Amino acid sequence: MWFRTESGRQIKGNTITNLRKLAKPPEAIMIVLDMALILMKRRIDPIRIDYNLDEPFYVPSKTEILRLLNFSGLLSTLLTIHKIQSYHAINKEVIPIKDKVQKAENSLRKASRKLARAERELERTEIGLAKCQHDFDAAMQTKQTYQSDYDALLKRRDDANTLISGLTGEKIRWNEQNKVFEQSIEKLIGNTIIVTAFLSYCGPFNQDFRQRMINEWQKQIQQRTIPFSDNFDIIEQLNDEATIGEWNLQGLPNDDLSIQNGIIATSNYRYPLLIDPQLQGKSWIKNMERDNDILITTFNSKMFRQQLEDSISLGRPLLIEDVDEELDPILDHILEKHYVKIGLTLRVKVGDREVDVNHTFRLYITTKLANPTYSPEICARVSVIDFTVTQRGLEDQLLSLVIANERAELERERVTLARETTKNKRMLKELEENLLIKLTSIEGSVLDDPSLVEVLNANKRIATEVKEKVSIAEDTKMKIIAAREEYRPVAVRGSIIYFLMSEIALQKNERAFKDWFDKESSDFSSLPETYENLNVFHRFLFARCISPDRTISEARHYIQDSLGIKYSEIPVLSLELIWEESDCKTSLLGLLSSGADPTSNIQALAKKKNIDLFIVSMGQGQEILARRYLQQTITLGGWLLLQNAHLGLDYLEEFYETLIATDTFDPSFRVWLTTETHSEFPIQILQSSIKFTNEPPQGVRAGLKRTYGLINQDKLEYIETIYWRPLLYATSFLHSIVQERRKFGPLGWNIPYEFNQTDWEASVQYIQNHLDDMNPKLNISWKALRYMISEIQYGGRITDDRDRRLMITYAKKWFNDLLFSSDFKFYDGYSIPKVKRLDEYIDYIDKFSLIDPPQIFGLHANADITYSTNRAKSMLEKIVYIQPKEASSNISGGETRDKIVHNLANDMLIKLPKNFIQHEVREKLQNMGILNPMVIFLRQEIHRIDRIIRIVRNSLNDLQLAIDGIIILNDSLRQILDSIYDGRVPIDWTRYSWESSTLGFWFSELLDRYTQYNNWLNYGTY
């Protein structure tokens, strides 16, 4: 073991080898080696010491000792032996100590055994104590339980008394409601049918038609013995007073139609499309969704797609306003709700991207068009709702405006009261619902929920306060209503005027009797004896029936007699009055027509008002100039005139957005626009602007009044000469004549020229200059005057030789020395007045007839027939077109319009002959001689009649399917339905056939032609 010590490891192999070489190792080495053997537990041979004991012991010298110590390997061995010796010495001291430790441990073990016995005894004692404590605690707990049960029973008794007292007032109401609910459950199927049908189909119709549909559904349901509520009210079925009150505060009118529209818009599965020309629906939606951070956009917005995607993914309401009759195809998947479910997420395709659908997303679409025509596909995707203002709704709105102007504090009090009443009613409803929810959600006894009594007490206290407020509010409301009703007649009158103005576009109808057809005079004062006592209206009806060319003149007489003469004349346009009615955000839009350009009048008005006028003629590249002038006039003031705005439609959208976005304008800022009619003109500008037209007035009287309306007294007195005023009048008369001749078409001018006010102004200016420069002693240079008027001022527009000759003839006839004679006249009853003041000229012109005889234009009396007939025909066609097309039954309970057309179509299908079999036709024509001219004619006619029969049969079959609801009634089928009902030949049929006055005559002719061609083909006779 000692070899394993550090000293042992220091002994190397050559040390042992050197020791073996020693024959007689020194004694010190031997001792060391013996000690090593002892350590190794080896046997040691006895060492014999052969020396004399008497001799002194040899003590090695220090040198010898050092030499021995330096012996290789001996030092380490000696150190190890020294350590062993030290260990032995220490161990002699430690062993006694160990013995004492052993004795102490033995004592400790004895003491531990005693301690364990004592602890066991203590544990037994503690167990007994714990048992006693447990018994004590159990007894105390039992006592506490009994006490708690006692307290709980007392509290339950008190709570029961409180609940009985609190719910006593609800018992009667709940019992009554329970009976109503039981009845509702019995009649749920019928009510549900009516409600779902109402939400699906009634949106596009007015109030009367909706009620008629509901009545018809109730009749059909009753015939099938399906129970439904006796006093069925669609509003009560789908809404409550509190919600309606909130809608009213948000701007929805309080009439039944508007409330029904609100129900359809918020309850329908399909997204709503609001026909909203008065913008009341859009205003309501904005207010209703304001707290939900509604996004408002248009299809023309540059950010439309981004706003659409954000609204869908973030769940924000989106309002797309001012749409036209077509919707952006990007909405197709959204409107049809073609959602794709991926995991728990719904996605929809928007263009070429898929967007996550948030369940709170809502879409609203509005249009300003009063009578749009949407395709059946669009109607199937959205819920079309007619939000056109009703008479009752408009009346309430006008009443509020009147009160706001006359008694503003009363209107404010009414609005505040309505808001508080709605809030209180909503609170009462919520309290009732919370109490019922609390009662129905309790598991076990109602007395087990300690919060129920608190809720009941709180509800009772709040309900009492709210009912008191509602009662006080009702009293106050009655007082306010009484005060408001004093102003009701004003609102009623305004509402009536509005709807009358909406309806006066209707004009009058229809044919003539042959007895009066050839009569020259258009005067109906001398009628046949049977009709002498007719009043003006009946005379008008008589004229409408017997002579279409006299319809307009008799309509004018009727208007004069009913409303006054001023309503039968076109009023003279006053741009100054129009300007005074406008403001900075309201544009003034002039509609251009042939021979009418208001530019000169606008320039004159700007000069009169001393306002700068900037004119931009729109066209390619003019947007930059228009944009600069617009910003300049907004900031510095002035007028901006955009001529021919229809040539810059792209810029008009930017122009409108600029006006809407600008808040600060110079007070003198105005925008004038002139445009021709264009189907793509922005509807926003049309509806927000003041429209006027400067088209030439109809009739010589109106033309002269308009011309002299632009003249002042200073102009009449411009030159103190006898020639000036007659020449001015003659020029004005000529101006009216050349403009009025255009209405006769080619009879008037071979080419319709756009004569306008500038031609008259240039002619008058030349006359002024000529009279100024003329020597008083000399006569007027008629040749030069006639040349300038007939070949330069007016003649400069004329390109046809015969028209130029006509213009020269007018000048020769009216511009000569006879003009100043007392016998001069343009035609019988049309001479030059010998007056000086402007009002005298106007009075003289007012005496002219409203109906100009064609002879005044140099035409034959029959020239007016074509013009008047065409004009009457155009109006009659418009009358037929705008007739309401209702599909429901009439008032007398007869067949519906659709049923009548369905029966007519079925009757025509039965009578309609079969189509020709083509291969049989070819064989028979071959036998008859295919190259024979008459056979060629027969082949062409058979092909034509066969094509018409096929078109008619397909149209009638599709029409019946559409009426039955199997296919969609598209525009073509709707036109065929209207034509058959009106007895007219559908346009789709006349496109491939012949003209006829009525559908009956046309169909009879179709059968006759078929019979003729069939006999010719089969029997050789015709």
Coordinates of C-alpha atoms in Angstrom, one line a residue, residues 569-1011:
E569 CA -96.2 80.4 -72.1
I570 CA -92.5 79.7 -71.7
P571 CA -91.2 82.2 -69.2
V572 CA -88.3 84.4 -70.2
L573 CA -85.1 83.2 -68.7
S574 CA -83.6 85.5 -66.1
L575 CA -80.0 84.5 -65.3
E576 CA -79.9 87.2 -62.6
L577 CA -82.7 85.5 -60.6
I578 CA -81.0 82.1 -61.1
W579 CA -77.7 83.6 -59.9
E580 CA -79.4 85.0 -56.8
E581 CA -80.8 81.6 -55.9
S582 CA -77.4 79.9 -56.1
D583 CA -74.6 79.7 -53.6
C584 CA -70.9 78.8 -53.7
K585 CA -71.5 75.0 -53.7
T586 CA -74.5 75.1 -56.1
S587 CA -73.4 75.1 -59.7
L588 CA -75.5 76.7 -62.4
L589 CA -76.0 74.2 -65.2
G590 CA -77.2 75.4 -68.7
L591 CA -78.5 72.7 -71.0
L592 CA -77.6 73.5 -74.6
S593 CA -79.9 73.1 -77.4
S594 CA -79.9 73.9 -81.1
G595 CA -79.5 77.7 -81.5
A596 CA -79.2 78.4 -77.8
D597 CA -76.0 79.4 -76.1
P598 CA -76.2 81.3 -72.8
T599 CA -72.5 82.4 -72.9
S600 CA -73.3 85.9 -74.1
N601 CA -76.0 86.4 -71.5
I602 CA -73.7 85.2 -68.8
Q603 CA -71.0 87.6 -70.0
A604 CA -73.5 90.4 -70.0
L605 CA -74.6 89.6 -66.4
A606 CA -71.0 89.3 -65.2
K607 CA -70.3 92.7 -66.7
K608 CA -73.4 94.2 -65.1
K609 CA -72.4 92.8 -61.7
N610 CA -68.8 93.9 -62.2
I611 CA -67.5 90.3 -61.6
D612 CA -64.6 88.7 -63.3
L613 CA -65.6 85.8 -65.6
F614 CA -63.2 83.1 -66.6
I615 CA -64.2 80.9 -69.5
V616 CA -62.8 77.5 -70.3
S617 CA -64.1 75.6 -73.3
M618 CA -63.8 72.0 -72.3
G619 CA -62.0 69.5 -74.5
Q620 CA -58.8 67.6 -74.7
G621 CA -56.1 69.2 -72.5
Q622 CA -58.3 71.8 -71.0
E623 CA -58.5 70.2 -67.5
I624 CA -55.3 72.0 -66.4
L625 CA -56.7 75.4 -67.3
A626 CA -60.1 74.6 -65.7
R627 CA -58.3 73.3 -62.5
R628 CA -56.3 76.5 -62.2
Y629 CA -59.2 78.8 -62.7
L630 CA -61.3 76.8 -60.3
Q631 CA -58.8 77.2 -57.5
Q632 CA -58.2 80.9 -58.4
T633 CA -62.0 81.8 -58.3
I634 CA -62.5 79.8 -55.1
T635 CA -59.8 81.8 -53.4
L636 CA -60.0 85.2 -55.0
G637 CA -63.6 85.2 -56.2
G638 CA -65.2 85.5 -59.6
W639 CA -67.2 83.3 -61.9
L640 CA -65.9 80.2 -63.8
L641 CA -67.8 79.2 -67.0
L642 CA -67.0 75.6 -68.2
Q643 CA -68.4 75.5 -71.8
N644 CA -69.3 72.2 -73.3
A645 CA -68.8 70.3 -70.1
H646 CA -70.0 67.0 -71.8
L647 CA -66.6 67.0 -73.5
G648 CA -64.7 66.9 -70.2
L649 CA -66.7 64.2 -68.2
D650 CA -63.5 62.8 -66.7
Y651 CA -62.7 66.2 -65.1
L652 CA -66.2 66.7 -63.8
E653 CA -65.8 64.0 -61.1
E654 CA -62.7 65.8 -59.8
F655 CA -64.6 69.2 -60.1
Y656 CA -67.5 67.9 -58.0
E657 CA -65.2 66.3 -55.3
T658 CA -63.3 69.7 -55.1
L659 CA -66.5 71.6 -54.4
I660 CA -67.6 69.1 -51.8
A661 CA -64.2 69.0 -50.1
T662 CA -63.8 72.8 -50.0
D663 CA -65.1 74.5 -46.9
T664 CA -64.1 78.1 -47.5
F665 CA -65.1 80.1 -50.6
D666 CA -65.0 83.7 -51.6
P667 CA -68.6 85.0 -51.5
S668 CA -68.6 86.0 -55.1
F669 CA -67.5 82.5 -56.3
R670 CA -69.9 80.8 -58.7
V671 CA -69.5 78.0 -61.3
W672 CA -71.5 78.1 -64.6
L673 CA -71.6 75.0 -66.8
T674 CA -73.0 74.5 -70.3
T675 CA -73.5 71.0 -71.6
E676 CA -75.4 68.9 -74.1
T677 CA -77.5 66.0 -72.9
H678 CA -75.2 63.0 -72.2
S679 CA -76.1 59.7 -70.7
E680 CA -72.8 59.6 -68.7
F681 CA -73.0 63.1 -67.2
P682 CA -72.4 62.8 -63.4
I683 CA -75.7 62.4 -61.7
Q684 CA -74.3 64.2 -58.5
I685 CA -73.8 67.4 -60.4
L686 CA -77.2 67.2 -62.1
Q687 CA -78.9 66.8 -58.7
S688 CA -76.9 69.4 -56.8
S689 CA -77.0 72.1 -59.4
I690 CA -79.6 74.6 -60.6
K691 CA -80.6 73.6 -64.1
F692 CA -81.7 76.1 -66.8
T693 CA -82.1 76.0 -70.5
N694 CA -81.7 78.9 -72.9
E695 CA -83.3 77.1 -75.8
P696 CA -85.2 79.2 -78.3
P697 CA -88.8 79.9 -77.2
Q698 CA -91.6 78.3 -79.2
G699 CA -93.6 80.8 -81.2
V700 CA -93.1 84.2 -82.6
R701 CA -94.7 85.8 -79.6
A702 CA -92.4 84.1 -77.1
G703 CA -89.4 84.8 -79.3
L704 CA -90.1 88.5 -79.5
K705 CA -90.8 88.7 -75.8
R706 CA -87.5 87.0 -75.1
T707 CA -85.6 89.3 -77.4
Y708 CA -87.2 92.5 -76.0
G709 CA -86.6 91.1 -72.5
L710 CA -82.9 91.5 -73.2
I711 CA -83.4 95.1 -74.3
N712 CA -83.6 98.1 -72.0
Q713 CA -85.1 101.5 -72.5
D714 CA -81.6 103.0 -73.2
K715 CA -81.2 100.7 -76.1
L716 CA -84.5 101.8 -77.6
E717 CA -83.4 105.4 -77.3
Y718 CA -79.9 104.8 -78.5
I719 CA -80.3 106.8 -81.7
E720 CA -82.7 109.7 -82.2
T721 CA -83.9 108.7 -85.6
I722 CA -87.2 107.4 -87.0
Y723 CA -85.4 104.4 -88.5
W724 CA -83.9 102.9 -85.4
R725 CA -86.9 101.3 -83.6
P726 CA -88.6 99.9 -86.7
L727 CA -85.3 98.4 -87.9
L728 CA -84.7 96.9 -84.4
Y729 CA -88.2 95.4 -84.3
A730 CA -87.9 94.1 -87.9
T731 CA -84.6 92.5 -87.0
S732 CA -86.1 90.9 -83.9
F733 CA -89.0 89.7 -85.9
L734 CA -86.7 88.2 -88.5
H735 CA -84.7 86.5 -85.7
S736 CA -87.8 84.8 -84.3
I737 CA -89.0 83.7 -87.8
V738 CA -85.7 82.1 -88.9
Q739 CA -85.6 80.2 -85.6
E740 CA -89.2 79.1 -85.7
R741 CA -88.8 77.7 -89.2
R742 CA -86.6 75.0 -87.9
K743 CA -89.6 73.2 -86.2
F744 CA -91.0 72.4 -89.7
G745 CA -88.0 70.3 -90.5
P746 CA -87.1 70.2 -94.2
L747 CA -90.1 72.4 -95.0
G748 CA -88.5 75.2 -93.0
W749 CA -84.8 74.8 -93.8
N750 CA -83.2 72.2 -95.9
I751 CA -80.5 72.1 -93.3
P752 CA -81.2 72.9 -89.6
Y753 CA -79.0 75.9 -88.8
E754 CA -78.1 76.9 -85.3
F755 CA -79.1 80.5 -85.4
N756 CA -78.7 82.1 -82.0
Q757 CA -78.7 85.3 -80.1
T758 CA -75.2 86.4 -81.3
D759 CA -76.6 86.6 -84.9
W760 CA -79.2 89.0 -83.7
E761 CA -76.7 91.0 -81.7
A762 CA -74.3 91.3 -84.6
S763 CA -77.1 92.4 -86.9
V764 CA -78.3 95.0 -84.5
Q765 CA -74.8 96.2 -83.9
Y766 CA -74.3 96.7 -87.7
I767 CA -77.5 98.7 -87.9
Q768 CA -76.4 100.9 -85.1
N769 CA -73.1 101.5 -86.7
H770 CA -74.7 102.1 -90.1
L771 CA -77.2 104.7 -88.7
D772 CA -74.4 106.4 -86.7
D773 CA -72.3 106.8 -89.8
M774 CA -75.2 107.6 -92.2
N775 CA -75.5 111.1 -93.5
P776 CA -78.9 112.4 -92.3
K777 CA -79.6 113.8 -95.7
L778 CA -79.2 110.5 -97.4
N779 CA -81.4 107.4 -97.3
I780 CA -80.4 104.0 -95.7
S781 CA -78.2 101.8 -97.8
W782 CA -80.7 99.0 -98.1
K783 CA -78.5 96.9 -100.3
A784 CA -75.7 96.9 -97.9
L785 CA -78.0 96.4 -94.9
R786 CA -79.7 93.4 -96.6
Y787 CA -76.4 91.9 -97.6
M788 CA -74.9 92.1 -94.1
I789 CA -78.0 90.6 -92.5
S790 CA -78.9 87.9 -95.1
E791 CA -75.5 86.9 -96.3
I792 CA -73.1 87.8 -93.5
Q793 CA -74.7 87.7 -90.1
Y794 CA -77.3 85.0 -90.7
G795 CA -76.2 83.9 -94.1
G796 CA -72.7 83.1 -92.8
R797 CA -74.3 79.9 -91.2
I798 CA -76.2 79.0 -94.4
T799 CA -74.6 76.4 -96.7
D800 CA -77.6 75.4 -98.9
D801 CA -78.2 77.5 -102.0
R802 CA -82.0 77.3 -101.6
D803 CA -81.8 78.3 -98.0
R804 CA -79.6 81.2 -98.9
R805 CA -82.2 82.3 -101.5
L806 CA -84.9 82.1 -98.9
M807 CA -82.9 84.3 -96.5
I808 CA -82.3 86.9 -99.2
T809 CA -86.0 86.9 -100.0
Y810 CA -86.8 87.6 -96.3
A811 CA -84.4 90.5 -96.4
K812 CA -85.8 91.9 -99.6
K813 CA -89.3 91.6 -98.4
W814 CA -88.9 93.2 -95.0
F815 CA -85.9 95.5 -95.3
N816 CA -86.9 98.3 -97.7
D817 CA -88.5 101.7 -97.7
L818 CA -91.9 100.2 -97.1
L819 CA -90.8 99.2 -93.6
F820 CA -91.5 102.7 -92.4
S821 CA -94.9 103.1 -94.0
S822 CA -98.1 102.8 -92.0
D823 CA -99.4 100.0 -94.2
F824 CA -96.4 97.7 -93.7
K825 CA -97.1 94.3 -92.1
F826 CA -95.2 91.1 -91.9
Y827 CA -98.5 89.2 -92.1
D828 CA -102.1 89.9 -91.1
G829 CA -102.1 91.0 -87.5
Y830 CA -98.3 91.3 -87.4
S831 CA -97.1 94.9 -88.0
I832 CA -94.6 97.2 -86.5
P833 CA -96.0 99.1 -83.4
K834 CA -95.8 102.9 -83.4
V835 CA -94.6 103.1 -79.8
K836 CA -91.5 104.3 -78.0
R837 CA -91.4 102.7 -74.5
L838 CA -90.2 99.2 -73.8
D839 CA -93.3 98.2 -71.8
E840 CA -95.5 99.3 -74.7
Y841 CA -93.6 97.0 -77.0
I842 CA -94.1 94.1 -74.5
D843 CA -97.8 94.9 -74.3
Y844 CA -98.1 94.9 -78.1
I845 CA -96.3 91.5 -78.4
D846 CA -98.5 90.0 -75.7
K847 CA -101.5 90.5 -77.9
F848 CA -100.1 88.0 -80.5
S849 CA -101.7 84.6 -80.7
L850 CA -99.9 81.8 -79.0
I851 CA -100.4 79.7 -82.1
D852 CA -98.6 81.0 -85.2
P853 CA -100.2 80.4 -88.6
P854 CA -97.7 78.8 -91.0
Q855 CA -98.3 81.7 -93.4
I856 CA -96.4 84.0 -91.2
F857 CA -93.3 82.0 -92.1
G858 CA -94.2 82.0 -95.8
L859 CA -95.4 78.4 -95.7
H860 CA -98.6 76.7 -96.7
A861 CA -101.3 76.1 -94.0
N862 CA -100.7 72.4 -94.1
A863 CA -97.0 72.8 -93.2
D864 CA -98.0 72.9 -89.5
I865 CA -99.8 69.6 -89.6
T866 CA -96.7 67.5 -89.9
Y867 CA -94.9 69.3 -87.1
S868 CA -98.0 69.3 -84.7
T869 CA -98.8 65.7 -85.5
N870 CA -95.2 64.5 -84.9
R871 CA -95.1 66.5 -81.6
A872 CA -98.4 65.1 -80.4
K873 CA -97.4 61.6 -81.4
S874 CA -94.1 61.9 -79.5
M875 CA -96.0 63.0 -76.4
L876 CA -98.6 60.3 -76.7
E877 CA -95.9 57.6 -76.9
K878 CA -94.3 59.0 -73.8
I879 CA -97.6 58.9 -72.0
V880 CA -98.1 55.2 -72.8
Y881 CA -94.5 54.5 -71.7
I882 CA -94.8 56.2 -68.3
Q883 CA -98.1 54.5 -67.5
P884 CA -97.8 52.5 -64.2
K885 CA -97.4 48.8 -64.9
E886 CA -99.1 47.1 -61.9
A887 CA -99.4 43.4 -61.9
S888 CA -101.9 43.1 -59.0
S889 CA -105.7 43.0 -59.4
N890 CA -107.6 46.1 -60.1
I891 CA -109.9 47.9 -57.7
S892 CA -113.1 46.2 -59.0
G893 CA -111.6 42.7 -58.3
G894 CA -111.1 41.7 -61.9
E895 CA -108.3 39.7 -63.4
T896 CA -104.7 40.8 -62.8
R897 CA -102.7 42.4 -65.5
D898 CA -100.4 39.4 -65.6
K899 CA -103.3 37.0 -65.8
I900 CA -104.8 38.9 -68.7
V901 CA -101.5 38.8 -70.6
H902 CA -101.0 35.1 -69.8
N903 CA -104.5 34.3 -71.2
L904 CA -103.9 36.3 -74.3
A905 CA -100.5 34.6 -74.8
N906 CA -102.1 31.2 -74.4
D907 CA -104.9 32.1 -76.9
M908 CA -102.3 33.3 -79.4
L909 CA -100.2 30.1 -79.0
I910 CA -103.3 28.0 -79.6
K911 CA -104.1 29.9 -82.8
L912 CA -100.5 30.2 -84.0
P913 CA -99.8 27.7 -86.8
K914 CA -97.0 25.2 -86.9
N915 CA -93.8 26.0 -88.5
F916 CA -93.1 24.9 -92.1
I917 CA -91.1 21.7 -92.4
Q918 CA -88.1 22.9 -94.4
H919 CA -87.2 19.7 -96.3
E920 CA -90.9 19.4 -97.4
V921 CA -90.9 23.0 -98.5
R922 CA -87.7 22.4 -100.6
E923 CA -89.3 19.4 -102.3
K924 CA -92.5 21.2 -103.2
L925 CA -90.6 24.2 -104.4
Q926 CA -88.4 22.0 -106.6
N927 CA -91.6 20.5 -108.2
M928 CA -92.9 24.0 -108.8
G929 CA -89.7 25.1 -110.5
I930 CA -87.1 26.5 -108.2
L931 CA -85.9 29.2 -110.7
N932 CA -89.4 30.6 -111.4
P933 CA -89.5 34.2 -110.1
M934 CA -92.8 33.7 -108.3
V935 CA -91.4 30.5 -106.7
I936 CA -88.3 32.5 -105.6
F937 CA -90.6 35.1 -104.1
L938 CA -92.7 32.4 -102.4
R939 CA -89.5 30.8 -100.9
Q940 CA -88.4 34.1 -99.5
E941 CA -91.8 34.9 -98.0
I942 CA -92.1 31.4 -96.5
H943 CA -88.7 31.8 -94.9
R944 CA -89.7 35.2 -93.5
I945 CA -93.1 34.1 -92.1
D946 CA -91.6 30.9 -90.7
R947 CA -89.0 33.0 -88.9
I948 CA -91.7 35.4 -87.5
I949 CA -93.8 32.4 -86.2
R950 CA -90.8 31.0 -84.5
I951 CA -90.0 34.3 -82.8
V952 CA -93.6 34.8 -81.7
R953 CA -93.9 31.3 -80.3
N954 CA -90.6 31.5 -78.4
S955 CA -91.5 34.9 -77.0
L956 CA -95.0 33.8 -75.9
N957 CA -93.7 30.6 -74.2
D958 CA -90.9 32.6 -72.4
L959 CA -93.5 35.2 -71.4
Q960 CA -95.8 32.6 -69.8
L961 CA -92.8 31.0 -68.0
A962 CA -91.8 34.5 -66.7
I963 CA -95.3 35.3 -65.5
D964 CA -95.4 31.9 -63.7
G965 CA -92.1 32.8 -62.0
I966 CA -90.1 30.0 -63.6
I967 CA -87.7 32.3 -65.4
I968 CA -86.7 35.9 -64.9
L969 CA -88.8 38.6 -66.6
N970 CA -86.0 40.5 -68.5
D971 CA -86.3 43.8 -70.3
S972 CA -87.3 42.2 -73.6
L973 CA -90.1 40.1 -72.1
R974 CA -91.3 43.1 -70.0
Q975 CA -91.6 45.1 -73.2
I976 CA -93.6 42.3 -74.8
L977 CA -95.9 42.0 -71.8
D978 CA -96.5 45.8 -71.8
S979 CA -97.2 45.8 -75.5
I980 CA -99.6 42.9 -75.4
Y981 CA -101.5 44.4 -72.5
D982 CA -101.7 47.8 -74.3
G983 CA -102.8 46.1 -77.6
R984 CA -99.6 47.2 -79.4
V985 CA -97.3 45.1 -81.5
P986 CA -94.0 44.3 -79.6
I987 CA -91.0 45.9 -81.1
D988 CA -89.2 42.6 -81.2
W989 CA -91.9 41.3 -83.6
T990 CA -92.1 44.4 -85.8
R991 CA -88.3 44.3 -86.2
Y992 CA -88.8 41.2 -88.5
S993 CA -92.3 41.8 -89.8
W994 CA -94.6 44.6 -90.8
E995 CA -96.2 47.7 -89.2
S996 CA -99.7 47.5 -87.9
S997 CA -101.9 49.8 -85.8
T998 CA -102.9 47.2 -83.2
L999 CA -101.8 43.8 -82.0
G1000 CA -105.1 42.2 -83.1
F1001 CA -104.8 43.4 -86.7
W1002 CA -101.2 42.3 -86.8
F1003 CA -101.9 38.8 -85.5
S1004 CA -104.8 38.4 -87.9
E1005 CA -102.6 39.4 -90.7
L1006 CA -100.0 36.9 -89.6
L1007 CA -102.6 34.1 -89.8
D1008 CA -103.8 35.3 -93.2
R1009 CA -100.3 35.4 -94.6
Y1010 CA -99.6 31.9 -93.4
T1011 CA -102.8 30.6 -94.9

